[in-house]
Amino acid sequence: MKDNVSISGAIHTNRKHDSAIKHVTGRAEYCDDIPEPAGTLHAYLGVSDVAHAKIKGMDLSRVRASFGVIGVLTADDIPGVNDISPTGQNDEPVFPTEKIEFHGQPLFAVVAETRDAARRAAELAVMDYEVLPHALDPIAAQNAGYPHITAPLKLVRGEIAPAFENAANRIKGQITVGGQDHMYLEGHIAFAIPGEDDDLVVHCSTQHPSEAQHMVAHVMGIPSNAVTVNVRRMGGGFGGKESQMNLFCVVAALAAKKWNRAVKIRPDRDQDMTATGKRHDFVIDYDVAFDDDGRIQAVDGIFAARCGYSSDLSGPVTDRALFHADNAYFYPNVRLVSRPMKTNTVSNTAFRGFGGPQGVVAAERMIEEIAYATDQDPLDVRKVNFYGGKGRNLTPYHQEVNDSILERLIGELEDTSEYRARRKAILAHNAASPIIKKGIALTPVKFGISFTATWYNQAGALIHIYNDGSIHLNHGGTEMGQGLNTKVSQIVADAFQVDFERIKITKTTTEKVPNTSATAASSGTDLNGMAALNAAEQIKERLIDFAASNWNVPKEQVTFHPNEVHIGGECMSFNAFIKHAYLARVQLSAAGFYKTPDIHWDRAAGKGRPFYYYAYGAACSEVSVDTLTGEYRVERTDILHDVGRSLNPILDKGQVEGAFIQGMGWLTTEELWWDDAGRLRTHAPSTYKIPLASDRPRIFNVSLADWSENRELTIKRSKAVGEPPFMLGISVLEALSMAVASVADYRECPRLNTPATPECVLMAVERLRAEA
Ligand code: MTE
Ligand code: HPA
Ligand code: MOS
């Protein structure tokens, strides 16, 4: 395949998000804006108030008798299977019948004339249960002998035992890496409309319409062809809507069929935060051997994660943590093991980076440890450990790293950010400033692109050209603000050489493209862009054949130009040409398909090529810390990020900026806190602090590596952008660490756990000062 050269300028060009104006003026339609048919009912979840118990009885009489209530739904109302486990592990009941497994677990749903009535009634259940002891975090779970929620993964290469024995230096440590709430602006919502026979239409805010469809069918005991799931857009998903919408979809569907009325369910923010899964927090034990230059010789790592009460996506998430526990560094001898622990908490799920960020934090912590131990600039330790050079390109999962551009990328960022000079100035500042301490860090990211569940790497698209020349585009991806629809439309506009505005971007629906994968793993454009291009090329081929025979010219003389088609010497508008084609009965519609080539993964052996390619990036952040209070701010961040040949630089930059800020929030202020009873006490923005606009770096320079091109034949040689820059936030954590270390003359690595809240930073400062 030869890369197209864009004539119309549709691709590799700045184009604002197709809904940008609608987003900011409030005219973009979300699920809750869809006009409700007369008689629409509203559902609300009734939840548990203990973390672990045997259910002995559930008295819902007061719920039923409450004002406005139509009825309740319990496990008894499920005609199909009472399970919504996304990986088929059969461990996630819609409503439990025997055991409560976390505080806030949905036990039943109330259906009422209004949402308010349903919400009030949901509080009125009287539960009878026998309370059991609970384990909330991975350490408590291990101590209590809890099982792995899913099979652990082990990655091994080389031999660690002799490497540790012969090593000049060795450090063992532990880091706790916190979880994160998705805090999408639009919470979960599902709206089901019953149809004739088995039929159901469900509008829902989901990254994975096909899964919602199949899950509704599974729970209702009907075939998938009876269920249609639609999503025009989400107000953010961030992984939180990859599987967690299942509950809301099936509740709305069950109620809609039971009462034969449209039913909507929309939890409030507190219930959204307590009843749906979050990023996995980890406790990571590392053991690293290195020579006197700081070159790593062996790594042994154990990654224990709080998975919650059911498996959900914890298997692939903890796998991805191991896949990124090397970040950008070659480990000559390595053993990495995951411990996906069952806990009595909400079942944790996908979140931007999908476990990868937790692995990368561990890699960067080891680099930091080595830097303090060998008294070096951490950037120099990074450089001696990068992949590259003879025999230094194999990952712990035996995939070769052969596309690294980190040397150039880091070199450029080091120059443009003036890292060396600023670090020197900061060291001088800290020596002279007793209270305000500064820190700076330049950290890299390497992120593997592809779903590690290899079969997920497929996509479909459907294109119609109507006989007036307007184009209707549908693909299996979902729009959550990332700009996927804009990019896919750009690709189609380029293929036909027509104006972007000619293409109608339509809702994602299981009726048009079947068996789609979640829009996740940053692969939305890679997969759906290729599928759409495939559909466009099929139609183009028919059009070219038609033109060549109808006008009697060689095929090469049929060419597409901006809104025009040239056939031999003749030139006509795209619309006129399409009309000719229609009258000649040329099929103007095509379904496209794509699957990522060349990837494979043998999980049992821990070997393969799970990733088609890697995306790279680096960030340099400077912080200042008030060592009397622990308060800090980010003074400046410089980012250089790799998106290959960008399809749309402003959208990509927006993704990089947003991901960095979200990553920074994860590592600094976003703290999830459960009390001893297992109740999540940080269940609203009042107690859970995401970054504000005022928390962004005072100086924020974001650039794309415009010289980069994907070596692989991805769509127009671009690279995925959604998740990789999330990990650039680690530069802030490490800059904080340097500021803290300064109070004890940088003699030891402060070992900040995350989130490094101002309280944690203050405590670390006090501890180091006391020791010094
Ligand atoms: N950007 C916005 N604005 N909103 C989102 O919910 N989700 C992120 C990322 N960027 C998200 C986002 C996550 S977790 C992923 S996997 C990708 O977008 C998914 O979209 P893509 O594959 O089209 O990049
Ligand atoms: N990333 C994101 N979502 C996923 C993955 C993955 O690798 N596998 C299954 N769902
Ligand atoms: Mo993103 S966590 O893969 O939805």
Short mmCIF file of N, CA and C in Angstrom, two decimals, residues 332-392:
data_model
loop_
_atom_site.label_atom_id
_atom_site.label_comp_id
_atom_site.label_asym_id
_atom_site.label_seq_id
_atom_site.Cartn_x
_atom_site.Cartn_y
_atom_site.Cartn_z
N PRO A 332 18.51 -6.66 31.51
CA PRO A 332 19.18 -7.85 30.98
C PRO A 332 18.64 -9.15 31.59
N ASN A 333 18.28 -9.09 32.86
CA ASN A 333 17.69 -10.27 33.52
C ASN A 333 16.48 -9.78 34.28
N VAL A 334 15.38 -10.47 34.12
CA VAL A 334 14.16 -9.90 34.69
C VAL A 334 13.13 -10.97 35.02
N ARG A 335 12.43 -10.71 36.13
CA ARG A 335 11.27 -11.53 36.46
C ARG A 335 10.20 -10.58 36.99
N LEU A 336 9.03 -10.61 36.37
CA LEU A 336 7.93 -9.75 36.79
C LEU A 336 6.71 -10.63 37.02
N VAL A 337 6.05 -10.41 38.14
CA VAL A 337 4.90 -11.24 38.48
C VAL A 337 3.74 -10.34 38.89
N SER A 338 2.53 -10.66 38.43
CA SER A 338 1.36 -9.89 38.87
C SER A 338 0.62 -10.67 39.95
N ARG A 339 0.01 -9.91 40.86
CA ARG A 339 -0.85 -10.50 41.88
C ARG A 339 -2.19 -9.78 41.85
N PRO A 340 -3.07 -10.21 40.96
CA PRO A 340 -4.38 -9.57 40.88
C PRO A 340 -5.27 -10.01 42.05
N MET A 341 -5.32 -9.22 43.10
CA MET A 341 -5.98 -9.65 44.33
C MET A 341 -7.47 -9.33 44.37
N LYS A 342 -8.23 -10.31 44.78
CA LYS A 342 -9.64 -10.08 45.08
C LYS A 342 -9.72 -9.27 46.37
N THR A 343 -10.57 -8.25 46.40
CA THR A 343 -10.77 -7.45 47.62
C THR A 343 -12.26 -7.15 47.77
N ASN A 344 -12.66 -6.74 48.97
CA ASN A 344 -14.07 -6.37 49.19
C ASN A 344 -14.27 -4.89 48.90
N THR A 345 -14.00 -4.55 47.67
CA THR A 345 -14.21 -3.18 47.19
C THR A 345 -14.83 -3.28 45.81
N VAL A 346 -15.27 -2.13 45.30
CA VAL A 346 -15.86 -2.10 43.97
C VAL A 346 -14.85 -2.69 42.98
N SER A 347 -15.36 -3.31 41.92
CA SER A 347 -14.46 -4.00 40.99
C SER A 347 -13.76 -2.98 40.10
N ASN A 348 -12.45 -2.93 40.22
CA ASN A 348 -11.70 -1.93 39.45
C ASN A 348 -11.64 -2.29 37.97
N THR A 349 -11.34 -1.28 37.15
CA THR A 349 -11.59 -1.42 35.72
C THR A 349 -10.55 -0.67 34.89
N ALA A 350 -10.84 -0.53 33.61
CA ALA A 350 -9.96 0.21 32.70
C ALA A 350 -9.87 1.68 33.11
N PHE A 351 -8.73 2.25 32.97
CA PHE A 351 -8.55 3.70 33.11
C PHE A 351 -7.30 4.08 32.33
N ARG A 352 -7.47 5.02 31.42
CA ARG A 352 -6.40 5.57 30.57
C ARG A 352 -5.00 5.04 30.92
N GLY A 353 -4.49 4.21 30.05
CA GLY A 353 -3.20 3.57 30.28
C GLY A 353 -3.35 2.11 30.68
N PHE A 354 -4.53 1.79 31.29
CA PHE A 354 -4.94 0.40 31.48
C PHE A 354 -3.89 -0.41 32.24
N GLY A 355 -3.41 0.11 33.38
CA GLY A 355 -2.39 -0.59 34.16
C GLY A 355 -0.98 -0.20 33.77
N GLY A 356 -0.80 0.22 32.51
CA GLY A 356 0.52 0.62 32.04
C GLY A 356 1.17 1.69 32.93
N PRO A 357 0.42 2.75 33.26
CA PRO A 357 1.03 3.82 34.07
C PRO A 357 1.60 3.30 35.40
N GLN A 358 0.90 2.35 36.02
CA GLN A 358 1.38 1.82 37.29
C GLN A 358 2.72 1.12 37.09
N GLY A 359 2.85 0.39 35.98
CA GLY A 359 4.12 -0.25 35.67
C GLY A 359 5.23 0.77 35.42
N VAL A 360 4.89 1.82 34.68
CA VAL A 360 5.89 2.83 34.34
C VAL A 360 6.37 3.55 35.61
N VAL A 361 5.45 3.82 36.54
CA VAL A 361 5.85 4.46 37.79
C VAL A 361 6.91 3.61 38.50
N ALA A 362 6.73 2.30 38.49
CA ALA A 362 7.70 1.42 39.15
C ALA A 362 9.07 1.51 38.47
N ALA A 363 9.08 1.51 37.12
CA ALA A 363 10.35 1.62 36.40
C ALA A 363 11.05 2.93 36.76
N GLU A 364 10.28 4.01 36.77
CA GLU A 364 10.88 5.32 37.05
C GLU A 364 11.33 5.43 38.50
N ARG A 365 10.64 4.74 39.41
CA ARG A 365 11.09 4.73 40.79
C ARG A 365 12.45 4.03 40.92
N MET A 366 12.61 2.93 40.19
CA MET A 366 13.90 2.23 40.25
C MET A 366 15.02 3.12 39.70
N ILE A 367 14.75 3.83 38.62
CA ILE A 367 15.75 4.74 38.06
C ILE A 367 16.14 5.80 39.10
N GLU A 368 15.11 6.31 39.76
CA GLU A 368 15.34 7.35 40.77
C GLU A 368 16.20 6.81 41.92
N GLU A 369 15.87 5.61 42.36
CA GLU A 369 16.64 4.97 43.44
C GLU A 369 18.11 4.87 43.04
N ILE A 370 18.34 4.42 41.80
CA ILE A 370 19.72 4.23 41.33
C ILE A 370 20.43 5.59 41.27
N ALA A 371 19.71 6.61 40.80
CA ALA A 371 20.32 7.94 40.68
C ALA A 371 20.76 8.46 42.05
N TYR A 372 19.90 8.31 43.07
CA TYR A 372 20.29 8.78 44.40
C TYR A 372 21.43 7.93 44.96
N ALA A 373 21.37 6.63 44.70
CA ALA A 373 22.40 5.74 45.24
C ALA A 373 23.77 5.98 44.60
N THR A 374 23.77 6.37 43.32
CA THR A 374 25.05 6.57 42.63
C THR A 374 25.39 8.06 42.50
N ASP A 375 24.54 8.91 43.10
CA ASP A 375 24.78 10.35 43.10
C ASP A 375 24.90 10.91 41.68
N GLN A 376 23.90 10.58 40.86
CA GLN A 376 23.89 11.05 39.48
C GLN A 376 22.60 11.80 39.19
N ASP A 377 22.63 12.57 38.13
CA ASP A 377 21.41 13.15 37.57
C ASP A 377 20.56 11.99 37.05
N PRO A 378 19.29 11.88 37.48
CA PRO A 378 18.48 10.75 37.01
C PRO A 378 18.42 10.64 35.49
N LEU A 379 18.53 11.77 34.79
CA LEU A 379 18.49 11.70 33.32
C LEU A 379 19.67 10.90 32.78
N ASP A 380 20.81 10.99 33.43
CA ASP A 380 21.97 10.22 32.97
C ASP A 380 21.76 8.72 33.22
N VAL A 381 21.13 8.42 34.34
CA VAL A 381 20.82 7.00 34.62
C VAL A 381 19.85 6.48 33.56
N ARG A 382 18.87 7.31 33.21
CA ARG A 382 17.92 6.91 32.17
C ARG A 382 18.68 6.58 30.89
N LYS A 383 19.55 7.48 30.52
CA LYS A 383 20.22 7.33 29.22
C LYS A 383 21.05 6.05 29.13
N VAL A 384 21.71 5.67 30.21
CA VAL A 384 22.52 4.44 30.10
C VAL A 384 21.64 3.19 30.07
N ASN A 385 20.39 3.36 30.43
CA ASN A 385 19.52 2.18 30.49
C ASN A 385 18.52 2.06 29.33
N PHE A 386 18.48 3.06 28.46
CA PHE A 386 17.53 3.00 27.34
C PHE A 386 17.74 1.75 26.49
N TYR A 387 16.63 1.29 25.90
CA TYR A 387 16.74 0.25 24.88
C TYR A 387 17.62 0.78 23.77
N GLY A 388 18.39 -0.14 23.14
CA GLY A 388 19.22 0.25 22.00
C GLY A 388 20.63 -0.26 22.21
N GLY A 389 21.32 -0.41 21.11
CA GLY A 389 22.66 -0.97 21.19
C GLY A 389 22.59 -2.47 21.07
N LYS A 390 23.76 -3.07 20.88
CA LYS A 390 23.81 -4.50 20.59
C LYS A 390 23.25 -5.34 21.74
N GLY A 391 22.31 -6.21 21.41
CA GLY A 391 21.77 -7.13 22.41
C GLY A 391 20.96 -6.45 23.50
N ARG A 392 20.54 -5.23 23.26
CA ARG A 392 19.82 -4.50 24.30
C ARG A 392 18.45 -4.03 23.80
#
